Amino acid sequence: MSDAVDTTPGLEANAANAQVAAIAVAPHPLTIDPAGEGFWASIDRLTDRASGWLNPILIKEARQALKSKQFIITFFSLLMCSWLWTILGIVLQTPDVYFIPTGETMLYGFYFVLAIPMLGMVPLVAHRSLAAEIDDGTFEMLAITKLSSMRIVLGKLNSAMLQMLIYFAAVVPGLAFSYLLRGVNMPTMVMLVIVVFFSAMLLTTFGLLVATLASHRAWQALALLAVIGVVLIAQFICGAVCLDGILGTDVGSESEAWFVLAAFVLVGATCMVLFIKAAAARIAPVTENRSTGLRWWMFLQQLVWIFTFAYLTFYNFGDPGFRSAEPMHFAMIVIAGYWCLMGTLMLAESPELSPRVQRGLPSTFAGRMLKLWFNPGPGTGFMFATCSGVTAMLVIGIFLSIPELVDFSSSSKTASMTMALLLSGYLLFYLGTVRLLVMLLHLILRRTFVVPIVVLAAVLFAGVIIPFLARVVLAGGMSGSHSMIDLPNWGWTIERAFWPGVGWEFGLLAFTAGGLVFALNLLLFFREFTYRRIAEPARLQAEQAWSESDIVPDVLTPDA
Amino acid sequence: MIATPWTGPAIELQNLSREFGSTKAVNEVSFTVPRGSVFGYIGPNGAGKTTSMRILATLELPTSGEAFVDGLSSINDPDQVRGRLGFMPDGFGTYGDMNCAEYLDFFARSYGVVGRERTARLRWVMGFTGLDKLAYKPIRGLSKGMKQRLCLGRALVHDPAVLILDEPAAGLDPRARIELRQMIRALAAEGKTILISSHILTELAEMCDRIGIIEQGRLLATGSVAEIRQKLRKTRNVLVRVTSPLPEAMAILQQHASIDRLEGDNGLIRFHITGGDREQTEILRSLIEGGVEVLQYAPLDESLEDVFLQITKGHVQ
C-alpha cells in the first residue's frame, strides 16, 4: 500500500494516493462494532450477530469465492450460456415457437447449462478446496482451532451448496422462460431440478471424502482423477435420467416416478451422510472415537436398503399380476457387498483403544452386551459387519420363504432361503479370509485402509480364478457348465442363482464353508474385547464442572 | 477466554517419546513450564524441538509419554487444549487471496470468538502486531516479517493462556527480530506462558526465564541459564591481566594440570580451568607465590552460546 503512495506520479495519482492512504489508516470494517441508528444499522447489527452462528468455513469460502477468478468466470459463463441458449433456441425453433409448445426443447438446453457446473465444477471445486487445505498446510492451522472435523467438512459442503444456489439462480430465468413456452409441466421441471441438485450434493460429498483419503501429493493426483472419473460417469447417468427418463417421457405427473425419486433420495441421503461422517472421521484426531458413529449409520443405512427394496418389491407399479422375490434377492446381494466392503474398511482400524475412547465405552453389563460390536477395532468391526449382514439376509430369506406372509405369483429361480445362505456364506468366507490375511500383513505393514482393500480385491479375484484353474488341472480344460467346483466363483454362482437357478446344496455348502472361516476368526484373540470403560481424569471433570457452574472446584491443583 | 484457576504448570511433558521408524525424534523428554514464564527450547536442527512442540499443539501423537497444557492432555483431550493454546509453527500455510483482517476474523470465528468480543480482539491483535495499517492487504503480498506477525496474530486471536512459538524469528531481518522480541516480552509481561524455540540464542537468553537444551531427541539440561551454567560447567574461562613479564606467568600456569587452552598476549592471559572454585584459587595462589604481579583475575561469564556448545555435541539424526 505504502509503495503505491510513494511511486505514483502526477496530480491524479496524488488524489488516488490520498484515497489509498485514507483506506490504509481507516480501521477495517471487521474491527468495528456495528453501530448507528436507523433501520439499516439495526439490520447490520442483526446480520453481524447472526454471522456468529454461521460456519466460519462458509464465511471464509464465500469471501474467497467472491474474489476468485474461477467463480466469476464460471458464473458469468453460465449467464452468457443461459442468454445465448435463450436466443439460439428461439431462433432455431422459429416459427414453431409462435404456434406450438416448445418449452421441452428449450429445457434440454438449459439442463446442460445447469448440469455442467452443478455436476462438474461444484464437486471438483469442493474436492480441491479440501485437498488443497491438506496439501498447503492450512489444514493444520484449522485443525488446532475449536472447529470440529465435522464442522470443517460441513463448512466445505455448505459453501458448495451456496455455489449451487448461485448457479441455479443464474439459470432460473431460463427455466421460467421454458415453462412459459409450454410443453413441459411444473412437476417434471421440479423433478429435474431435484435430481440435479441431489446428484450434485451426492457427488460433492463423495469428492470431499476422497479429498481426505490422500495426504501425499501423488495420491492426491490419483484421487483427483478418481473424482473426475466419477463426475464424468455421473454426468452421463444423470443426463440419461433427466433428459430421457424425466424430460423425454414427462413423468412429473406420474406417482410411480415420484416414488422412485423418493427411493433414490432416501438411499442417496444415507450415502451422503455416510460420506460426510467418513470424511470427518478421516480428519479427526486419532485418539477420538471415529468408528462408533459410522457403525450406527451403517446399521441405519442397511435398514434403508431393506426398506427401499421391500418397498419397490411390494409396490406393484400398477401391475397387480406381477410380483417377484428377485428385487429382494438383489437387495441381499447389495447387503452382502455392502458389508463385505465396510467390514474390510473396518479391518484397518487399530485394536488399541485410546484412553479417550475407553472413557466412552458402555459401563453396564447390558450396555457391553448390546454395544460391544459398535466399539472401534478390527475384531469388533468384523463381527459387526458379519452379524449385521448375515442377520439381515437370513431374516429376509425366512420372511420370503413363508407363503402365508408373501405371495409371489412370479417366483424366482432360486429359493429365497438358498439365496440367503449362499450370500451369507460368501460374506463370512471372504471377509473372514480377508481378516486372517490382514492380521498377518499388519505384523509387517503399517495400518492403512489400502491394505485390507488390496487383500479383498486379491481374495475375490482368487475366488474367481481358482475354480477355473482347478477345472483345467482336474478336467484338462474349461467348461461352460456350472457345477459345485465353481462355488468359490461368486460372480458366476450369483449370476446362475438368478438364471437358471441353483439348488439348496450350494447355499448350504457356502454357508458351512463361511461358518468354518468365521469360527476360525472367533478362535483368534480379540484384543479389543478386553477393554473396559475408564473414568475421566479429575482435571477434565473439574474443567467441565467449571464450565457448567460459577463455583470453583477444589481439584484444580496438580496434587488433586 | 475465561481460564480456570489451575495452579499447576502451564505446560508439562512426561517421558515424551516419538519415533519415526528407527529414528527417535523425541526420547523420554520431561519438563514443566510454570504459569506465566517464558521457556526457551534450544537445540540443533533435527533435535526434536518441533516434534515435541507439535505434540503439545495436538498436531501429532507421541509413541509414548504424555503432554499436558493447563493440566489437560494434548493427546486425549485435544479439543480442551486447543482453546487455551496459541501455536505458531515454523512453516505455515496461509490463504493468499484473503486480506489480513479477513484472515484473523476467520480464525477468531473458528476459535468461537463472536460478536463484540471478536471485533475487540481483532482490534487488539491488529494493533499489537502492527497489522492495522495492512488490514486490507492481501496475504500473498506480505513480506516474511509481516507474515510472521500475522501468524503471531492468528495464535493470539482467541487470547490463549499458553503460546507455543516454533522458530518465530527464523528468516527475519534484524529490525523485524527486535520487534518480534519486543512483542514476546510484552506478552510475557501480560502473564502468558510461552514456550519458544529459536536458533538465535542471545535473544533467548534475554527473554527466557528458563531454557531446555535438547539434542538427538534427549533433553540434556533444563533450568535458568545461570543454573545450567553452574550445574553443567566442566571448565571455566578465566582472564588474567598481569604487569610482570608474560613468559614467567605462562610458565607457572603451564605447570597446572587443570589448565587448558592457555593463550597469552599483550599482558592478557586466557585459559580454561577444568574444575571448580578450589582449582581457581590454587592457580591464583601459585601465580602470586611465583612473584607474578596480578592486576586482574576473573572468570569470564559464559554466554548461552558457550553453554549450548559445551552441552551439545552437534550430532544430527
mmCIF file of N, CA and C in Angstrom, chain A residues 1 3 23-24 26-34 45 48 51-52 56-57 59-60 63-64 67-68 133 136-147 285-288 354-356 359 537 539-540 542-544 546 552 555-558, chain B residues 2-9 54 57-59 61 70-72 75-80 82-84 87 89 92-95 97-99 101-103 105-107 109-112 114-116 118-119 122-123 126 132-133 135-137 154:
data_model
loop_
_atom_site.group_PDB
_atom_site.id
_atom_site.type_symbol
_atom_site.label_atom_id
_atom_site.label_comp_id
_atom_site.label_asym_id
_atom_site.label_seq_id
_atom_site.Cartn_x
_atom_site.Cartn_y
_atom_site.Cartn_z
ATOM 1 N N MET A 1 0.825 -1.194 0.000
ATOM 2 C CA MET A 1 0.000 0.000 0.000
ATOM 3 C C MET A 1 0.869 1.258 0.000
ATOM 4 N N ASP A 3 3.962 1.473 -0.861
ATOM 5 C CA ASP A 3 4.740 1.544 -2.088
ATOM 6 C C ASP A 3 3.979 2.311 -3.157
ATOM 7 N N ILE A 23 -7.774 4.800 3.046
ATOM 8 C CA ILE A 23 -8.210 3.419 3.294
ATOM 9 C C ILE A 23 -7.220 2.749 4.240
ATOM 10 N N ALA A 24 -5.927 3.066 3.995
ATOM 11 C CA ALA A 24 -4.885 2.402 4.785
ATOM 12 C C ALA A 24 -4.990 2.727 6.262
ATOM 13 N N ALA A 26 -7.796 3.993 7.746
ATOM 14 C CA ALA A 26 -9.142 3.750 8.268
ATOM 15 C C ALA A 26 -9.214 2.346 8.829
ATOM 16 N N PRO A 27 -9.850 2.198 9.987
ATOM 17 C CA PRO A 27 -9.951 0.847 10.537
ATOM 18 C C PRO A 27 -10.787 -0.052 9.636
ATOM 19 N N HIS A 28 -10.390 -1.295 9.569
ATOM 20 C CA HIS A 28 -11.113 -2.249 8.722
ATOM 21 C C HIS A 28 -12.520 -2.467 9.291
ATOM 22 N N PRO A 29 -13.524 -2.590 8.438
ATOM 23 C CA PRO A 29 -14.897 -2.780 8.951
ATOM 24 C C PRO A 29 -15.031 -3.966 9.899
ATOM 25 N N LEU A 30 -14.193 -4.964 9.722
ATOM 26 C CA LEU A 30 -14.295 -6.142 10.587
ATOM 27 C C LEU A 30 -13.837 -5.848 12.013
ATOM 28 N N THR A 31 -13.144 -4.726 12.183
ATOM 29 C CA THR A 31 -12.664 -4.393 13.533
ATOM 30 C C THR A 31 -13.567 -3.364 14.216
ATOM 31 N N ILE A 32 -14.670 -3.023 13.569
ATOM 32 C CA ILE A 32 -15.571 -2.013 14.148
ATOM 33 C C ILE A 32 -16.894 -2.682 14.514
ATOM 34 N N ASP A 33 -17.380 -2.356 15.713
ATOM 35 C CA ASP A 33 -18.701 -2.875 16.105
ATOM 36 C C ASP A 33 -19.767 -2.169 15.290
ATOM 37 N N PRO A 34 -20.756 -2.908 14.782
ATOM 38 C CA PRO A 34 -21.832 -2.242 14.054
ATOM 39 C C PRO A 34 -22.584 -1.293 14.988
ATOM 40 N N ARG A 45 -26.451 -4.839 12.520
ATOM 41 C CA ARG A 45 -26.167 -5.469 13.817
ATOM 42 C C ARG A 45 -26.726 -6.893 13.869
ATOM 43 N N ASP A 48 -24.687 -9.187 11.707
ATOM 44 C CA ASP A 48 -23.391 -9.433 12.347
ATOM 45 C C ASP A 48 -23.541 -10.475 13.454
ATOM 46 N N SER A 51 -24.179 -13.851 11.922
ATOM 47 C CA SER A 51 -22.994 -14.454 11.288
ATOM 48 C C SER A 51 -22.160 -15.241 12.295
ATOM 49 N N GLY A 52 -22.320 -14.908 13.581
ATOM 50 C CA GLY A 52 -21.616 -15.655 14.626
ATOM 51 C C GLY A 52 -22.058 -17.108 14.692
ATOM 52 N N PRO A 56 -17.753 -20.853 10.191
ATOM 53 C CA PRO A 56 -16.683 -19.936 9.737
ATOM 54 C C PRO A 56 -16.114 -20.308 8.366
ATOM 55 N N ILE A 57 -16.107 -21.609 8.074
ATOM 56 C CA ILE A 57 -15.576 -22.053 6.769
ATOM 57 C C ILE A 57 -16.448 -21.491 5.648
ATOM 58 N N ILE A 59 -18.155 -18.736 5.683
ATOM 59 C CA ILE A 59 -17.859 -17.305 5.532
ATOM 60 C C ILE A 59 -16.537 -17.113 4.789
ATOM 61 N N LYS A 60 -15.545 -17.890 5.196
ATOM 62 C CA LYS A 60 -14.224 -17.781 4.550
ATOM 63 C C LYS A 60 -14.311 -18.122 3.066
ATOM 64 N N ARG A 63 -16.064 -15.499 1.035
ATOM 65 C CA ARG A 63 -15.177 -14.348 0.779
ATOM 66 C C ARG A 63 -14.159 -14.679 -0.308
ATOM 67 N N GLN A 64 -13.592 -15.884 -0.195
ATOM 68 C CA GLN A 64 -12.579 -16.278 -1.184
ATOM 69 C C GLN A 64 -13.204 -16.427 -2.568
ATOM 70 N N LYS A 67 -13.792 -13.373 -4.581
ATOM 71 C CA LYS A 67 -12.570 -12.781 -5.137
ATOM 72 C C LYS A 67 -11.944 -13.677 -6.208
ATOM 73 N N SER A 68 -12.394 -14.948 -6.277
ATOM 74 C CA SER A 68 -11.691 -15.880 -7.163
ATOM 75 C C SER A 68 -12.144 -15.747 -8.613
ATOM 76 N N GLU A 133 -6.283 -27.627 1.228
ATOM 77 C CA GLU A 133 -6.047 -27.284 2.646
ATOM 78 C C GLU A 133 -5.021 -28.263 3.239
ATOM 79 N N ASP A 136 -1.537 -27.660 1.267
ATOM 80 C CA ASP A 136 -0.848 -26.382 1.521
ATOM 81 C C ASP A 136 -0.469 -26.170 2.985
ATOM 82 N N GLY A 137 -0.902 -27.056 3.838
ATOM 83 C CA GLY A 137 -0.560 -26.912 5.253
ATOM 84 C C GLY A 137 -1.507 -25.999 6.010
ATOM 85 N N THR A 138 -2.539 -25.499 5.351
ATOM 86 C CA THR A 138 -3.503 -24.643 6.069
ATOM 87 C C THR A 138 -4.438 -25.488 6.930
ATOM 88 N N PHE A 139 -4.554 -26.754 6.587
ATOM 89 C CA PHE A 139 -5.461 -27.611 7.356
ATOM 90 C C PHE A 139 -4.998 -27.738 8.810
ATOM 91 N N GLU A 140 -3.668 -27.786 8.997
ATOM 92 C CA GLU A 140 -3.156 -27.921 10.369
ATOM 93 C C GLU A 140 -3.566 -26.718 11.218
ATOM 94 N N MET A 141 -3.575 -25.550 10.580
ATOM 95 C CA MET A 141 -3.977 -24.360 11.312
ATOM 96 C C MET A 141 -5.466 -24.424 11.671
ATOM 97 N N LEU A 142 -6.239 -25.042 10.770
ATOM 98 C CA LEU A 142 -7.671 -25.226 11.036
ATOM 99 C C LEU A 142 -7.876 -26.259 12.133
ATOM 100 N N ALA A 143 -7.046 -27.318 12.060
ATOM 101 C CA ALA A 143 -7.218 -28.444 12.984
ATOM 102 C C ALA A 143 -6.996 -28.035 14.431
ATOM 103 N N ILE A 144 -6.154 -27.018 14.671
ATOM 104 C CA ILE A 144 -5.895 -26.639 16.074
ATOM 105 C C ILE A 144 -6.878 -25.585 16.581
ATOM 106 N N THR A 145 -7.859 -25.233 15.770
ATOM 107 C CA THR A 145 -8.901 -24.329 16.266
ATOM 108 C C THR A 145 -9.976 -25.160 16.975
ATOM 109 N N LYS A 146 -11.038 -24.492 17.383
ATOM 110 C CA LYS A 146 -12.109 -25.215 18.071
ATOM 111 C C LYS A 146 -13.081 -25.864 17.094
ATOM 112 N N LEU A 147 -12.816 -25.699 15.797
ATOM 113 C CA LEU A 147 -13.714 -26.300 14.811
ATOM 114 C C LEU A 147 -13.561 -27.816 14.841
ATOM 115 N N PRO A 285 -8.929 -36.141 15.147
ATOM 116 C CA PRO A 285 -7.754 -36.642 15.873
ATOM 117 C C PRO A 285 -7.832 -38.160 16.054
ATOM 118 N N VAL A 286 -6.666 -38.800 15.984
ATOM 119 C CA VAL A 286 -6.619 -40.272 16.008
ATOM 120 C C VAL A 286 -7.148 -40.816 17.335
ATOM 121 N N THR A 287 -7.018 -40.027 18.403
ATOM 122 C CA THR A 287 -7.445 -40.540 19.709
ATOM 123 C C THR A 287 -8.962 -40.490 19.878
ATOM 124 N N GLU A 288 -9.644 -39.835 18.950
ATOM 125 C CA GLU A 288 -11.104 -39.760 19.034
ATOM 126 C C GLU A 288 -11.732 -41.084 18.621
ATOM 127 N N SER A 354 -7.648 -45.704 22.546
ATOM 128 C CA SER A 354 -7.037 -44.622 23.334
ATOM 129 C C SER A 354 -7.840 -44.441 24.625
ATOM 130 N N PRO A 355 -7.216 -43.866 25.654
ATOM 131 C CA PRO A 355 -7.966 -43.619 26.889
ATOM 132 C C PRO A 355 -9.232 -42.808 26.627
ATOM 133 N N ARG A 356 -9.152 -41.923 25.656
ATOM 134 C CA ARG A 356 -10.320 -41.095 25.345
ATOM 135 C C ARG A 356 -11.488 -41.962 24.851
ATOM 136 N N ARG A 359 -13.004 -44.018 27.666
ATOM 137 C CA ARG A 359 -13.905 -43.270 28.552
ATOM 138 C C ARG A 359 -15.351 -43.351 28.082
ATOM 139 N N PRO A 537 -10.347 -38.197 33.719
ATOM 140 C CA PRO A 537 -9.378 -37.637 34.673
ATOM 141 C C PRO A 537 -10.025 -36.531 35.510
ATOM 142 N N ARG A 539 -8.908 -33.764 36.380
ATOM 143 C CA ARG A 539 -8.705 -32.422 35.819
ATOM 144 C C ARG A 539 -9.797 -32.088 34.797
ATOM 145 N N LEU A 540 -10.163 -33.089 34.011
ATOM 146 C CA LEU A 540 -11.185 -32.882 32.989
ATOM 147 C C LEU A 540 -12.555 -32.703 33.636
ATOM 148 N N ALA A 542 -13.062 -31.526 36.563
ATOM 149 C CA ALA A 542 -13.044 -30.199 37.172
ATOM 150 C C ALA A 542 -13.302 -29.132 36.120
ATOM 151 N N GLU A 543 -12.720 -29.313 34.962
ATOM 152 C CA GLU A 543 -12.874 -28.365 33.874
ATOM 153 C C GLU A 543 -14.338 -28.288 33.432
ATOM 154 N N GLN A 544 -14.962 -29.465 33.346
ATOM 155 C CA GLN A 544 -16.361 -29.497 32.934
ATOM 156 C C GLN A 544 -17.249 -28.859 34.002
ATOM 157 N N TRP A 546 -16.355 -26.601 36.060
ATOM 158 C CA TRP A 546 -16.066 -25.168 36.000
ATOM 159 C C TRP A 546 -16.853 -24.495 34.876
ATOM 160 N N VAL A 552 -15.874 -22.533 41.894
ATOM 161 C CA VAL A 552 -14.516 -23.008 41.596
ATOM 162 C C VAL A 552 -14.319 -24.364 42.270
ATOM 163 N N VAL A 555 -10.489 -29.262 42.996
ATOM 164 C CA VAL A 555 -9.471 -30.166 42.453
ATOM 165 C C VAL A 555 -8.523 -29.515 41.454
ATOM 166 N N LEU A 556 -8.599 -28.195 41.328
ATOM 167 C CA LEU A 556 -7.778 -27.551 40.312
ATOM 168 C C LEU A 556 -6.347 -27.309 40.773
ATOM 169 N N THR A 557 -5.800 -28.288 41.409
ATOM 170 C CA THR A 557 -4.378 -28.227 41.751
ATOM 171 C C THR A 557 -3.735 -29.504 41.239
ATOM 172 N N PRO A 558 -2.464 -29.478 40.941
ATOM 173 C CA PRO A 558 -1.842 -30.676 40.385
ATOM 174 C C PRO A 558 -1.950 -31.883 41.307
ATOM 175 N N ILE B 2 -12.189 -17.274 29.385
ATOM 176 C CA ILE B 2 -12.131 -17.429 30.829
ATOM 177 C C ILE B 2 -11.345 -18.685 31.146
ATOM 178 N N ALA B 3 -10.281 -18.512 31.891
ATOM 179 C CA ALA B 3 -9.441 -19.671 32.216
ATOM 180 C C ALA B 3 -9.762 -20.147 33.615
ATOM 181 N N THR B 4 -9.634 -21.427 33.818
ATOM 182 C CA THR B 4 -9.867 -21.985 35.146
ATOM 183 C C THR B 4 -8.684 -21.646 36.040
ATOM 184 N N PRO B 5 -8.911 -21.604 37.349
ATOM 185 C CA PRO B 5 -7.794 -21.262 38.252
ATOM 186 C C PRO B 5 -6.872 -22.454 38.481
ATOM 187 N N TRP B 6 -6.345 -22.996 37.440
ATOM 188 C CA TRP B 6 -5.411 -24.132 37.530
ATOM 189 C C TRP B 6 -4.083 -23.620 38.055
ATOM 190 N N THR B 7 -3.607 -24.251 39.111
ATOM 191 C CA THR B 7 -2.408 -23.730 39.757
ATOM 192 C C THR B 7 -1.151 -24.513 39.389
ATOM 193 N N GLY B 8 -1.342 -25.595 38.648
ATOM 194 C CA GLY B 8 -0.199 -26.416 38.261
ATOM 195 C C GLY B 8 0.566 -25.790 37.108
ATOM 196 N N PRO B 9 1.550 -26.530 36.598
ATOM 197 C CA PRO B 9 2.323 -25.984 35.479
ATOM 198 C C PRO B 9 1.468 -25.790 34.235
ATOM 199 N N ARG B 54 4.858 -29.856 18.329
ATOM 200 C CA ARG B 54 3.669 -30.262 17.570
ATOM 201 C C ARG B 54 2.806 -31.225 18.390
ATOM 202 N N ALA B 57 0.923 -29.158 20.686
ATOM 203 C CA ALA B 57 -0.103 -28.382 19.965
ATOM 204 C C ALA B 57 -1.200 -29.279 19.393
ATOM 205 N N THR B 58 -1.214 -30.535 19.777
ATOM 206 C CA THR B 58 -2.236 -31.530 19.397
ATOM 207 C C THR B 58 -2.177 -31.927 17.914
ATOM 208 N N LEU B 59 -1.069 -31.626 17.256
ATOM 209 C CA LEU B 59 -0.983 -31.955 15.832
ATOM 210 C C LEU B 59 -0.347 -33.316 15.578
ATOM 211 N N LEU B 61 0.885 -37.295 17.476
ATOM 212 C CA LEU B 61 0.752 -38.185 18.633
ATOM 213 C C LEU B 61 2.120 -38.723 19.025
ATOM 214 N N ASP B 70 -2.078 -26.785 30.677
ATOM 215 C CA ASP B 70 -3.010 -26.433 31.757
ATOM 216 C C ASP B 70 -3.575 -27.677 32.441
ATOM 217 N N GLY B 71 -2.778 -28.701 32.530
ATOM 218 C CA GLY B 71 -3.206 -29.934 33.197
ATOM 219 C C GLY B 71 -4.082 -30.832 32.345
ATOM 220 N N LEU B 72 -4.352 -30.415 31.106
ATOM 221 C CA LEU B 72 -5.203 -31.213 30.221
ATOM 222 C C LEU B 72 -4.342 -31.889 29.158
ATOM 223 N N ILE B 75 -3.003 -35.179 24.181
ATOM 224 C CA ILE B 75 -3.201 -36.403 23.399
ATOM 225 C C ILE B 75 -4.648 -36.875 23.499
ATOM 226 N N ASN B 76 -5.167 -36.900 24.712
ATOM 227 C CA ASN B 76 -6.514 -37.450 24.886
ATOM 228 C C ASN B 76 -7.618 -36.415 24.916
ATOM 229 N N ASP B 77 -7.267 -35.170 25.182
ATOM 230 C CA ASP B 77 -8.296 -34.130 25.195
ATOM 231 C C ASP B 77 -7.889 -32.946 24.317
ATOM 232 N N PRO B 78 -7.586 -33.216 23.043
ATOM 233 C CA PRO B 78 -7.106 -32.111 22.199
ATOM 234 C C PRO B 78 -8.114 -30.978 22.067
ATOM 235 N N ASP B 79 -9.405 -31.311 22.078
ATOM 236 C CA ASP B 79 -10.408 -30.253 21.925
ATOM 237 C C ASP B 79 -10.419 -29.309 23.120
ATOM 238 N N GLN B 80 -10.074 -29.836 24.312
ATOM 239 C CA GLN B 80 -9.995 -28.987 25.505
ATOM 240 C C GLN B 80 -8.747 -28.107 25.453
ATOM 241 N N ARG B 82 -7.029 -27.098 22.725
ATOM 242 C CA ARG B 82 -6.932 -26.165 21.599
ATOM 243 C C ARG B 82 -7.433 -24.763 21.919
ATOM 244 N N GLY B 83 -8.445 -24.675 22.757
ATOM 245 C CA GLY B 83 -8.996 -23.358 23.092
ATOM 246 C C GLY B 83 -8.052 -22.506 23.906
ATOM 247 N N ARG B 84 -7.146 -23.142 24.626
ATOM 248 C CA ARG B 84 -6.287 -22.367 25.530
ATOM 249 C C ARG B 84 -4.838 -22.293 25.036
ATOM 250 N N PHE B 87 -0.620 -21.565 18.757
ATOM 251 C CA PHE B 87 0.571 -22.222 18.191
ATOM 252 C C PHE B 87 1.013 -21.487 16.936
ATOM 253 N N PRO B 89 3.617 -22.228 14.143
ATOM 254 C CA PRO B 89 4.585 -23.204 13.652
ATOM 255 C C PRO B 89 5.709 -22.563 12.859
ATOM 256 N N PHE B 92 4.155 -22.406 7.815
ATOM 257 C CA PHE B 92 2.696 -22.425 7.916
ATOM 258 C C PHE B 92 2.083 -21.966 6.605
ATOM 259 N N GLY B 93 0.926 -22.498 6.326
ATOM 260 C CA GLY B 93 0.210 -22.112 5.115
ATOM 261 C C GLY B 93 -0.767 -20.994 5.418
ATOM 262 N N THR B 94 -0.952 -20.124 4.467
ATOM 263 C CA THR B 94 -1.933 -19.042 4.644
ATOM 264 C C THR B 94 -2.845 -19.029 3.414
ATOM 265 N N TYR B 95 -3.929 -18.298 3.519
ATOM 266 C CA TYR B 95 -4.820 -18.145 2.375
ATOM 267 C C TYR B 95 -4.418 -16.859 1.660
ATOM 268 N N ASP B 97 -5.251 -15.287 -0.956
ATOM 269 C CA ASP B 97 -6.213 -14.356 -1.544
ATOM 270 C C ASP B 97 -7.021 -13.583 -0.505
ATOM 271 N N MET B 98 -6.857 -13.915 0.763
ATOM 272 C CA MET B 98 -7.581 -13.160 1.807
ATOM 273 C C MET B 98 -6.720 -11.991 2.262
ATOM 274 N N ASN B 99 -7.353 -10.975 2.828
ATOM 275 C CA ASN B 99 -6.533 -9.920 3.423
ATOM 276 C C ASN B 99 -6.348 -10.204 4.913
ATOM 277 N N ALA B 101 -7.177 -8.727 7.686
ATOM 278 C CA ALA B 101 -8.327 -8.622 8.598
ATOM 279 C C ALA B 101 -9.253 -9.823 8.424
ATOM 280 N N GLU B 102 -9.470 -10.229 7.183
ATOM 281 C CA GLU B 102 -10.349 -11.386 6.932
ATOM 282 C C GLU B 102 -9.742 -12.661 7.509
ATOM 283 N N TYR B 103 -8.434 -12.764 7.364
ATOM 284 C CA TYR B 103 -7.729 -13.962 7.864
ATOM 285 C C TYR B 103 -7.891 -14.072 9.382
ATOM 286 N N ASP B 105 -10.111 -12.567 11.219
ATOM 287 C CA ASP B 105 -11.537 -12.696 11.528
ATOM 288 C C ASP B 105 -11.970 -14.160 11.413
ATOM 289 N N PHE B 106 -11.475 -14.820 10.369
ATOM 290 C CA PHE B 106 -11.830 -16.232 10.158
ATOM 291 C C PHE B 106 -11.358 -17.080 11.338
ATOM 292 N N PHE B 107 -10.113 -16.841 11.771
ATOM 293 C CA PHE B 107 -9.614 -17.665 12.866
ATOM 294 C C PHE B 107 -10.286 -17.310 14.196
ATOM 295 N N ARG B 109 -13.394 -16.480 14.506
ATOM 296 C CA ARG B 109 -14.663 -17.216 14.438
ATOM 297 C C ARG B 109 -14.426 -18.710 14.682
ATOM 298 N N SER B 110 -13.333 -19.220 14.122
ATOM 299 C CA SER B 110 -13.045 -20.657 14.264
ATOM 300 C C SER B 110 -12.743 -21.033 15.715
ATOM 301 N N TYR B 111 -12.246 -20.060 16.472
ATOM 302 C CA TYR B 111 -11.991 -20.320 17.895
ATOM 303 C C TYR B 111 -13.218 -19.995 18.748
ATOM 304 N N GLY B 112 -14.312 -19.665 18.095
ATOM 305 C CA GLY B 112 -15.554 -19.411 18.820
ATOM 306 C C GLY B 112 -15.645 -18.020 19.399
ATOM 307 N N VAL B 114 -17.014 -14.576 19.123
ATOM 308 C CA VAL B 114 -18.084 -13.981 18.306
ATOM 309 C C VAL B 114 -18.513 -12.615 18.855
ATOM 310 N N GLY B 115 -19.288 -11.906 18.023
ATOM 311 C CA GLY B 115 -19.900 -10.638 18.433
ATOM 312 C C GLY B 115 -18.886 -9.538 18.714
ATOM 313 N N ARG B 116 -19.187 -8.741 19.730
ATOM 314 C CA ARG B 116 -18.334 -7.600 20.077
ATOM 315 C C ARG B 116 -16.945 -8.055 20.540
ATOM 316 N N ARG B 118 -15.285 -10.410 19.332
ATOM 317 C CA ARG B 118 -14.468 -10.669 18.151
ATOM 318 C C ARG B 118 -13.886 -9.370 17.592
ATOM 319 N N THR B 119 -14.728 -8.368 17.445
ATOM 320 C CA THR B 119 -14.219 -7.108 16.897
ATOM 321 C C THR B 119 -13.177 -6.496 17.838
ATOM 322 N N LEU B 122 -9.970 -8.463 17.435
ATOM 323 C CA LEU B 122 -9.323 -8.147 16.152
ATOM 324 C C LEU B 122 -8.599 -6.816 16.244
ATOM 325 N N ARG B 123 -9.285 -5.836 16.861
ATOM 326 C CA ARG B 123 -8.653 -4.505 17.017
ATOM 327 C C ARG B 123 -7.366 -4.633 17.806
ATOM 328 N N MET B 126 -4.590 -6.652 15.860
ATOM 329 C CA MET B 126 -4.024 -5.900 14.728
ATOM 330 C C MET B 126 -3.182 -4.732 15.215
ATOM 331 N N ASP B 132 -2.582 -3.304 11.683
ATOM 332 C CA ASP B 132 -3.746 -2.447 11.420
ATOM 333 C C ASP B 132 -3.568 -1.589 10.167
ATOM 334 N N LYS B 133 -2.305 -1.296 9.837
ATOM 335 C CA LYS B 133 -2.066 -0.486 8.634
ATOM 336 C C LYS B 133 -2.114 -1.346 7.371
ATOM 337 N N ALA B 135 -4.379 -3.912 7.039
ATOM 338 C CA ALA B 135 -5.600 -4.717 7.169
ATOM 339 C C ALA B 135 -6.183 -5.131 5.829
ATOM 340 N N TYR B 136 -6.076 -4.251 4.823
ATOM 341 C CA TYR B 136 -6.689 -4.527 3.523
ATOM 342 C C TYR B 136 -5.751 -5.278 2.577
ATOM 343 N N LYS B 137 -4.514 -5.447 2.999
ATOM 344 C CA LYS B 137 -3.512 -6.002 2.087
ATOM 345 C C LYS B 137 -3.674 -7.527 1.940
ATOM 346 N N ARG B 154 -2.632 -14.609 14.550
ATOM 347 C CA ARG B 154 -3.560 -15.739 14.496
ATOM 348 C C ARG B 154 -3.486 -16.549 15.788
#
